[in-house]
Amino acid sequence: MNTMKKILLLTLCLSFSYLQAQDMQRVRKNLKELCSPALKGRGYVGKGDSLAARWINQAFEEIGLKKFGQNYEQYFSFPINTFPYPIQVKSKGNKWQIGRDFILDSGSPTSSAKADILYLDTLIFDNQQKRERFFKQEFFSKAIVYDSKWEKKFSSLEPQQIQKLFGESSLWISLHNKLTAGVATKQAQKPEIMFLKSSWNFKAKKIDFKIKSKFLEQYQSQNLIAYIEGSNQKDSFVVFTAHYDHLGMMGEACFCGANDNASGVTMLLELANHYVKNPPTYSVAFMAFAGEEAGLLGSQYYTEHPLFPLERIKVLINLDLVGTGDEGITIVNGAVFEKDFELFTKINTEMKLLPKVAKRGKAANSDHYFFTEKGVKSFFIYTMGGIKAYHDIDDKPETLPLTKFSELFKLIINYVANI
């Protein structure tokens, strides 16, 4: 057995003595708190993200994490479109529920009308004669209904035809197999209602809608940054990150975001609890970012306004969507930093933790990205398999299995112990 493997196995054995720092009862409690209706989905209606930040601030205090300045908060602002008012969508004989049957496109502006329903004929994309006949009609006071799978076909239309469709119509209605909500940092010119295809009434002839949005040009939010001082190399940092914001409220519908990303914040807190009780060699920073759902805005702001030099970061691990794991995990940037990925897989094999550790290359899909762009060795870990709820009202704590949460926790602390 070579020297490196002996050291690795010795460290793994020693690690078992403090793995019990993780507390699954506490994990479940924190997950439930972060998804509480009182936090309004950790979004931008009712300052849900600030309410969540206050909760995380208190958690950091109770754990005993240090501050880089006078407080944990790092404030920044950005534009955001919100829907703080009741949303009405009606058609004769139909009772539709927002979140369950339909959602709004995140950029939808304030609008209301009673509109005749006009189905988009798919033949207009391929048949010139059908297209010419279709565009002879007026689209004023019409709600245009189309299947979302046709979106790529719109490029086959002429610019003036697209302008006529969008400019004259009152509303667009897209039909989907799954509703996936989002947030927008600017408003569109036209409202769009995204309907679950199985909920839509294809016999409907008219629709009555009332949408009232509120665009906030300078919405103030905050990152929360804390740390534990290292016992030896105090100027070098291992960094753990997780975004705490989610989609929040859309009218009466609440998107509480259990897997995305209360799970990541909960893991962040478990790691903080662990390292407070087991002082690390390196300093360890814990960063809870806002604005991720609006375009990685919190982490981007941090990389442009760091609280300590980015070159002092030895490694950064971003935790997002870590509430399942039936099929293992994926490590983004695993294909970029091969030696570190091999260490992850070696630890996983030796400890028999996860069914699979897959790797991906570079991707701008979570808060690790802007750190990577600044030259920081960064990984984004997410779990695979299990429930498919994502950006919808079904991403709830009571149905999140946390299948391999403990195993992922063990993998991470053993990786850090061996770098």
Coordinates of C-alpha atoms in Angstrom, one line a residue:
M1 CA 0.0 0.0 0.0
N2 CA 1.5 3.4 -1.0
T3 CA 2.0 6.2 1.4
M4 CA -0.8 8.4 0.0
K5 CA -3.3 5.6 0.4
K6 CA -2.2 4.9 4.0
I7 CA -2.6 8.6 4.9
L8 CA -6.1 8.6 3.3
L9 CA -7.3 5.5 5.1
L10 CA -5.9 6.8 8.4
T11 CA -7.7 10.1 7.9
L12 CA -10.9 8.3 7.0
C13 CA -10.7 6.1 10.2
L14 CA -10.1 9.2 12.3
S15 CA -13.0 11.0 10.7
F16 CA -15.6 8.4 11.9
S17 CA -15.0 9.7 15.5
Y18 CA -16.7 13.0 14.8
L19 CA -19.2 12.2 12.1
Q20 CA -21.9 12.3 14.7
A21 CA -21.7 16.1 14.8
Q22 CA -24.4 15.9 12.2
D23 CA -27.9 15.8 13.6
M24 CA -30.7 14.7 11.2
Q25 CA -33.4 15.8 13.6
R26 CA -31.9 19.3 13.5
V27 CA -31.6 19.1 9.7
R28 CA -35.4 18.4 9.4
K29 CA -36.2 21.2 11.8
N30 CA -34.1 23.7 9.9
L31 CA -35.5 22.6 6.6
K32 CA -39.0 23.1 7.9
E33 CA -38.1 26.5 9.3
L34 CA -36.6 27.7 6.0
C35 CA -39.7 26.6 4.1
S36 CA -42.2 28.1 6.7
P37 CA -45.0 30.2 5.2
A38 CA -43.7 32.9 7.5
L39 CA -40.7 33.3 5.3
K40 CA -42.9 33.7 2.2
G41 CA -40.9 31.4 0.0
R42 CA -37.7 33.4 0.6
G43 CA -38.5 35.6 -2.3
Y44 CA -39.1 39.2 -3.0
V45 CA -42.8 39.6 -2.1
G46 CA -43.2 40.7 1.5
K47 CA -39.3 40.8 1.8
G48 CA -39.3 37.0 2.2
D49 CA -35.6 36.9 1.4
S50 CA -34.8 39.4 4.2
L51 CA -37.0 37.4 6.7
A52 CA -34.9 34.3 5.7
A53 CA -31.7 36.3 6.1
R54 CA -32.8 37.3 9.6
W55 CA -33.3 33.6 10.5
I56 CA -29.9 32.6 9.1
N57 CA -28.3 35.5 10.9
Q58 CA -29.6 34.1 14.2
A59 CA -28.5 30.6 13.3
F60 CA -25.0 31.8 12.6
E61 CA -25.0 33.6 16.0
E62 CA -26.2 30.5 17.8
I63 CA -23.6 28.3 16.2
G64 CA -20.9 30.8 17.2
L65 CA -19.5 31.9 13.8
K66 CA -17.3 34.9 13.5
K67 CA -18.1 38.1 11.5
F68 CA -15.7 39.7 9.0
G69 CA -17.0 43.1 10.1
Q70 CA -19.7 44.4 12.4
N71 CA -22.3 42.0 11.0
Y72 CA -22.9 39.1 8.7
E73 CA -24.8 41.0 6.1
Q74 CA -23.4 42.2 2.8
Y75 CA -26.0 44.4 1.1
F76 CA -26.6 44.9 -2.6
S77 CA -29.5 45.9 -4.9
F78 CA -31.0 44.7 -8.2
P79 CA -34.2 45.1 -10.2
I80 CA -36.9 42.5 -9.9
N81 CA -40.5 41.9 -11.1
T82 CA -43.0 40.7 -8.5
F83 CA -46.6 39.6 -8.2
P84 CA -47.7 40.6 -4.7
Y85 CA -51.5 40.9 -5.5
P86 CA -54.2 38.2 -6.2
I87 CA -54.1 37.0 -9.8
Q88 CA -57.4 36.2 -11.5
V89 CA -57.7 33.9 -14.5
K90 CA -61.2 32.7 -15.4
S91 CA -63.1 31.1 -18.1
K92 CA -66.7 29.9 -18.2
G93 CA -67.0 26.6 -16.3
N94 CA -63.4 26.4 -15.2
K95 CA -61.9 26.9 -11.7
W96 CA -58.2 27.2 -12.1
Q97 CA -55.7 27.4 -9.2
I98 CA -52.5 29.4 -9.5
G99 CA -49.4 27.3 -8.9
R100 CA -51.4 24.1 -9.5
D101 CA -53.0 24.7 -12.9
F102 CA -51.1 27.8 -14.1
I103 CA -48.4 30.2 -13.4
L104 CA -47.3 33.5 -14.9
D105 CA -44.2 34.1 -17.0
S106 CA -41.9 35.9 -14.6
G107 CA -41.6 39.0 -16.7
S108 CA -45.4 39.6 -17.1
P109 CA -46.5 43.2 -16.7
T110 CA -49.8 44.5 -15.2
S111 CA -52.6 43.7 -17.6
S112 CA -56.3 42.8 -17.6
A113 CA -58.8 42.0 -20.3
K114 CA -61.6 39.7 -21.5
A115 CA -60.2 38.1 -24.6
D116 CA -61.3 35.7 -27.3
I117 CA -59.2 32.6 -27.4
L118 CA -57.3 31.9 -30.7
Y119 CA -55.3 28.7 -31.2
L120 CA -52.1 29.0 -33.1
D121 CA -52.3 26.7 -36.1
T122 CA -49.1 24.7 -36.4
L123 CA -49.4 24.6 -40.2
I124 CA -48.4 28.3 -40.3
F125 CA -44.8 27.2 -39.6
D126 CA -44.6 24.9 -42.6
N127 CA -47.3 25.9 -45.1
Q128 CA -47.0 29.3 -46.8
Q129 CA -50.6 29.4 -47.9
K130 CA -51.9 28.6 -44.4
R131 CA -49.5 31.2 -43.0
E132 CA -50.7 34.0 -45.3
R133 CA -54.4 33.2 -44.5
F134 CA -53.7 33.1 -40.8
F135 CA -52.0 36.5 -40.7
K136 CA -54.8 38.2 -42.7
Q137 CA -56.9 38.3 -39.5
E138 CA -56.6 40.8 -36.7
F139 CA -55.3 39.7 -33.3
F140 CA -56.6 42.6 -31.2
S141 CA -58.3 41.4 -28.0
K142 CA -57.2 37.8 -28.7
A143 CA -55.5 35.4 -26.3
I144 CA -53.1 33.4 -28.4
V145 CA -52.8 29.7 -27.3
Y146 CA -49.8 27.6 -28.3
D147 CA -48.0 24.5 -27.2
S148 CA -44.6 25.4 -25.6
K149 CA -42.9 22.7 -27.7
W150 CA -43.4 24.9 -30.7
E151 CA -41.3 27.8 -29.4
K152 CA -38.3 27.0 -31.6
K153 CA -40.6 27.2 -34.7
F154 CA -41.3 30.9 -34.2
S155 CA -37.9 31.7 -35.9
S156 CA -39.4 30.5 -39.2
L157 CA -41.9 33.4 -39.2
E158 CA -41.1 36.7 -40.7
P159 CA -40.3 39.6 -38.3
Q160 CA -43.4 41.5 -39.3
Q161 CA -45.6 38.5 -38.6
I162 CA -44.1 38.0 -35.2
Q163 CA -44.6 41.7 -34.5
K164 CA -48.2 41.5 -35.6
L165 CA -48.8 38.5 -33.3
F166 CA -47.2 40.0 -30.2
G167 CA -48.1 43.6 -30.9
E168 CA -51.8 43.1 -31.4
S169 CA -52.8 40.3 -29.1
S170 CA -53.8 40.9 -25.4
L171 CA -52.3 37.7 -23.9
W172 CA -50.2 34.7 -24.7
I173 CA -51.0 31.3 -23.2
S174 CA -48.4 28.6 -23.4
L175 CA -49.2 24.9 -22.6
H176 CA -46.7 22.8 -20.7
N177 CA -46.3 19.2 -19.5
K178 CA -44.8 20.7 -16.2
L179 CA -45.0 24.1 -14.7
T180 CA -41.6 25.6 -13.9
A181 CA -41.6 29.1 -12.5
G182 CA -38.8 31.7 -12.4
V183 CA -38.1 35.3 -11.6
A184 CA -37.2 38.2 -13.9
T185 CA -35.1 41.3 -13.5
K186 CA -37.1 43.2 -16.2
Q187 CA -40.7 43.3 -17.5
A188 CA -41.9 42.0 -20.8
Q189 CA -44.2 44.0 -23.1
K190 CA -46.9 41.3 -23.0
P191 CA -48.2 39.0 -20.2
E192 CA -48.0 35.3 -20.6
I193 CA -49.9 32.6 -18.7
M194 CA -48.2 29.2 -18.6
F195 CA -50.9 26.5 -18.2
L196 CA -50.5 22.9 -17.4
K197 CA -51.6 21.1 -20.5
S198 CA -53.7 18.6 -18.5
S199 CA -55.6 21.5 -16.8
W200 CA -56.3 23.6 -19.9
N201 CA -59.9 23.4 -21.4
F202 CA -59.5 23.1 -25.1
K203 CA -63.2 23.9 -25.5
A204 CA -62.7 27.3 -23.9
K205 CA -63.6 30.3 -26.2
K206 CA -63.0 33.3 -23.9
I207 CA -60.7 34.1 -21.0
D208 CA -61.0 36.8 -18.3
F209 CA -57.7 37.7 -16.7
K210 CA -56.4 40.3 -14.2
I211 CA -52.7 40.5 -13.5
K212 CA -51.2 43.2 -11.3
S213 CA -47.4 43.1 -11.0
K214 CA -45.0 45.4 -9.2
F215 CA -41.6 46.1 -10.7
L216 CA -38.9 47.1 -8.1
E217 CA -36.0 48.9 -9.7
Q218 CA -33.7 48.9 -6.7
Y219 CA -34.6 45.9 -4.5
Q220 CA -32.2 45.6 -1.6
S221 CA -31.1 42.2 -0.5
Q222 CA -28.2 40.7 1.4
N223 CA -25.6 38.0 1.4
L224 CA -24.6 36.5 4.8
I225 CA -20.9 35.8 5.3
A226 CA -19.4 34.1 8.4
Y227 CA -16.3 32.1 9.3
I228 CA -14.4 30.0 11.7
E229 CA -10.7 30.7 12.3
G230 CA -8.3 28.0 11.4
S231 CA -6.0 26.4 14.0
N232 CA -2.9 26.6 11.9
Q233 CA -3.2 28.2 8.4
K234 CA -5.5 31.1 9.4
D235 CA -5.0 33.0 6.1
S236 CA -6.1 30.1 3.9
F237 CA -9.8 29.4 3.5
V238 CA -12.0 26.5 2.7
V239 CA -15.4 28.1 1.6
F240 CA -18.9 26.6 1.7
T241 CA -21.6 28.4 -0.2
A242 CA -25.4 27.9 -0.7
H243 CA -28.0 30.3 -2.0
Y244 CA -30.9 30.9 0.4
D245 CA -33.3 32.8 -1.9
H246 CA -36.1 31.1 -3.8
L247 CA -39.0 32.2 -6.0
G248 CA -41.3 33.4 -3.1
M249 CA -44.9 34.3 -3.7
M250 CA -46.9 34.6 -7.0
G251 CA -50.3 35.9 -6.0
E252 CA -51.6 33.3 -3.5
A253 CA -49.1 30.6 -4.6
C254 CA -46.1 30.0 -2.5
F255 CA -42.9 28.4 -3.9
C256 CA -41.1 27.4 -0.7
G257 CA -38.1 25.7 -2.3
A258 CA -37.2 22.8 0.0
N259 CA -34.7 21.1 -2.3
D260 CA -33.9 24.4 -4.1
N261 CA -32.3 25.5 -1.9
A262 CA -33.3 25.1 1.7
S263 CA -31.4 21.8 1.5
G264 CA -28.2 23.5 0.7
V265 CA -28.5 26.1 3.5
T266 CA -29.3 23.3 5.9
M267 CA -26.1 21.4 4.8
L268 CA -24.2 24.7 5.2
L269 CA -25.4 25.0 8.8
E270 CA -24.6 21.3 9.6
L271 CA -21.0 21.9 8.3
A272 CA -20.8 25.0 10.5
N273 CA -21.9 23.1 13.5
H274 CA -19.4 20.4 12.7
Y275 CA -16.4 22.7 12.3
V276 CA -17.2 24.7 15.4
K277 CA -16.8 21.5 17.4
N278 CA -13.9 20.2 15.4
P279 CA -11.6 23.2 14.7
P280 CA -10.1 23.0 11.2
T281 CA -6.5 23.6 10.1
Y282 CA -7.7 26.1 7.6
S283 CA -10.1 28.9 8.2
V284 CA -13.6 28.0 7.0
A285 CA -16.0 30.6 5.5
F286 CA -19.7 30.1 5.2
M287 CA -21.5 32.2 2.5
A288 CA -25.3 32.2 2.2
F289 CA -26.1 34.1 -1.1
A290 CA -29.2 36.0 -2.1
G291 CA -30.2 36.7 -5.7
E292 CA -29.2 33.3 -7.2
E293 CA -32.6 32.8 -8.8
A294 CA -32.4 36.2 -10.4
G295 CA -29.2 35.3 -12.1
L296 CA -26.4 34.4 -9.6
L297 CA -26.5 38.1 -8.5
G298 CA -25.4 37.6 -4.9
S299 CA -22.4 35.5 -5.6
Q300 CA -21.4 37.8 -8.5
Y301 CA -21.6 40.8 -6.2
Y302 CA -19.5 39.0 -3.6
T303 CA -16.7 38.1 -6.1
E304 CA -16.6 41.8 -7.1
H305 CA -16.6 42.9 -3.4
P306 CA -14.8 40.1 -1.5
L307 CA -14.4 40.4 2.3
F308 CA -10.9 38.7 2.0
P309 CA -8.7 38.2 -1.0
L310 CA -10.1 35.5 -3.4
E311 CA -6.6 34.1 -3.9
R312 CA -6.7 32.9 -0.2
I313 CA -9.5 30.4 -1.0
K314 CA -8.0 27.0 -1.1
V315 CA -11.2 25.4 -2.4
L316 CA -14.9 26.4 -2.6
I317 CA -17.8 23.9 -2.4
N318 CA -21.2 25.2 -3.5
L319 CA -24.2 23.3 -2.2
D320 CA -27.4 23.5 -4.2
L321 CA -30.2 20.9 -4.6
V322 CA -28.8 18.3 -2.2
G323 CA -32.0 16.8 -0.8
T324 CA -32.1 13.6 -2.8
G325 CA -29.3 11.3 -3.9
D326 CA -30.9 8.0 -4.9
E327 CA -28.7 8.1 -8.0
G328 CA -25.7 9.7 -6.4
I329 CA -24.2 13.2 -6.9
T330 CA -22.8 15.3 -9.7
I331 CA -19.8 17.5 -9.2
V332 CA -19.7 20.5 -11.6
N333 CA -16.0 21.3 -12.4
G334 CA -15.1 17.8 -11.6
A335 CA -13.8 17.5 -15.1
V336 CA -11.8 20.7 -14.7
F337 CA -10.0 19.7 -11.5
E338 CA -9.4 16.1 -12.1
K339 CA -7.1 15.4 -9.1
D340 CA -9.7 16.7 -6.6
F341 CA -12.4 14.7 -8.4
E342 CA -10.3 11.6 -8.0
L343 CA -10.0 12.3 -4.3
F344 CA -13.8 12.6 -4.0
T345 CA -14.3 9.3 -5.8
K346 CA -11.6 7.5 -3.8
I347 CA -13.2 8.6 -0.5
N348 CA -16.6 7.6 -1.7
T349 CA -15.4 4.2 -2.7
E350 CA -13.5 3.6 0.5
M351 CA -16.4 4.7 2.7
K352 CA -19.2 3.2 0.5
L353 CA -21.3 6.4 0.7
L354 CA -23.0 7.2 -2.6
P355 CA -24.1 5.0 -5.5
K356 CA -22.4 7.3 -8.0
V357 CA -20.1 10.3 -8.1
A358 CA -20.4 11.8 -11.6
K359 CA -18.5 14.7 -13.0
R360 CA -19.3 17.7 -15.3
G361 CA -17.3 20.4 -16.8
K362 CA -17.6 24.1 -16.4
A363 CA -21.2 25.4 -16.1
A364 CA -22.8 28.7 -15.2
N365 CA -25.6 27.0 -13.3
S366 CA -25.1 28.0 -9.6
D367 CA -23.1 30.2 -7.3
H368 CA -19.7 28.6 -7.8
Y369 CA -19.5 30.1 -11.3
F370 CA -18.2 33.6 -10.8
F371 CA -15.6 32.2 -8.3
T372 CA -14.4 29.9 -11.0
E373 CA -14.2 32.8 -13.4
K374 CA -12.0 34.6 -10.9
G375 CA -9.6 31.7 -10.8
V376 CA -10.8 30.0 -7.6
K377 CA -10.9 26.2 -7.5
S378 CA -14.7 25.8 -7.1
F379 CA -17.1 22.8 -7.2
F380 CA -20.9 22.7 -7.3
I381 CA -22.3 19.5 -5.9
Y382 CA -25.9 18.5 -6.4
T383 CA -27.7 15.2 -5.8
M384 CA -29.5 13.1 -8.4
G385 CA -32.6 10.9 -8.5
G386 CA -35.6 11.0 -6.2
I387 CA -38.4 13.5 -6.5
K388 CA -38.6 15.7 -9.6
A389 CA -40.1 18.8 -8.0
Y390 CA -38.3 21.9 -9.1
H391 CA -39.4 25.5 -9.2
D392 CA -42.9 24.5 -8.5
I393 CA -45.2 24.4 -5.5
D394 CA -44.5 20.7 -4.8
D395 CA -40.9 21.3 -3.7
K396 CA -41.9 21.0 -0.1
P397 CA -40.0 19.8 3.1
E398 CA -42.5 17.1 3.9
T399 CA -41.8 15.3 0.6
L400 CA -38.1 15.9 0.4
P401 CA -36.4 12.5 1.2
L402 CA -32.9 13.7 2.1
T403 CA -31.9 10.2 0.9
K404 CA -28.1 10.7 0.9
F405 CA -27.8 13.8 3.0
S406 CA -25.7 12.2 5.7
E407 CA -23.5 10.4 3.2
L408 CA -22.9 13.6 1.3
F409 CA -22.0 15.4 4.6
K410 CA -19.4 12.6 5.3
L411 CA -18.0 12.8 1.8
I412 CA -17.5 16.6 2.1
I413 CA -15.8 16.7 5.5
N414 CA -13.5 13.8 4.6
Y415 CA -12.6 15.5 1.3
V416 CA -11.7 18.7 3.3
A417 CA -9.7 16.7 5.8
N418 CA -7.6 15.2 2.9
I419 CA -6.9 18.3 0.7

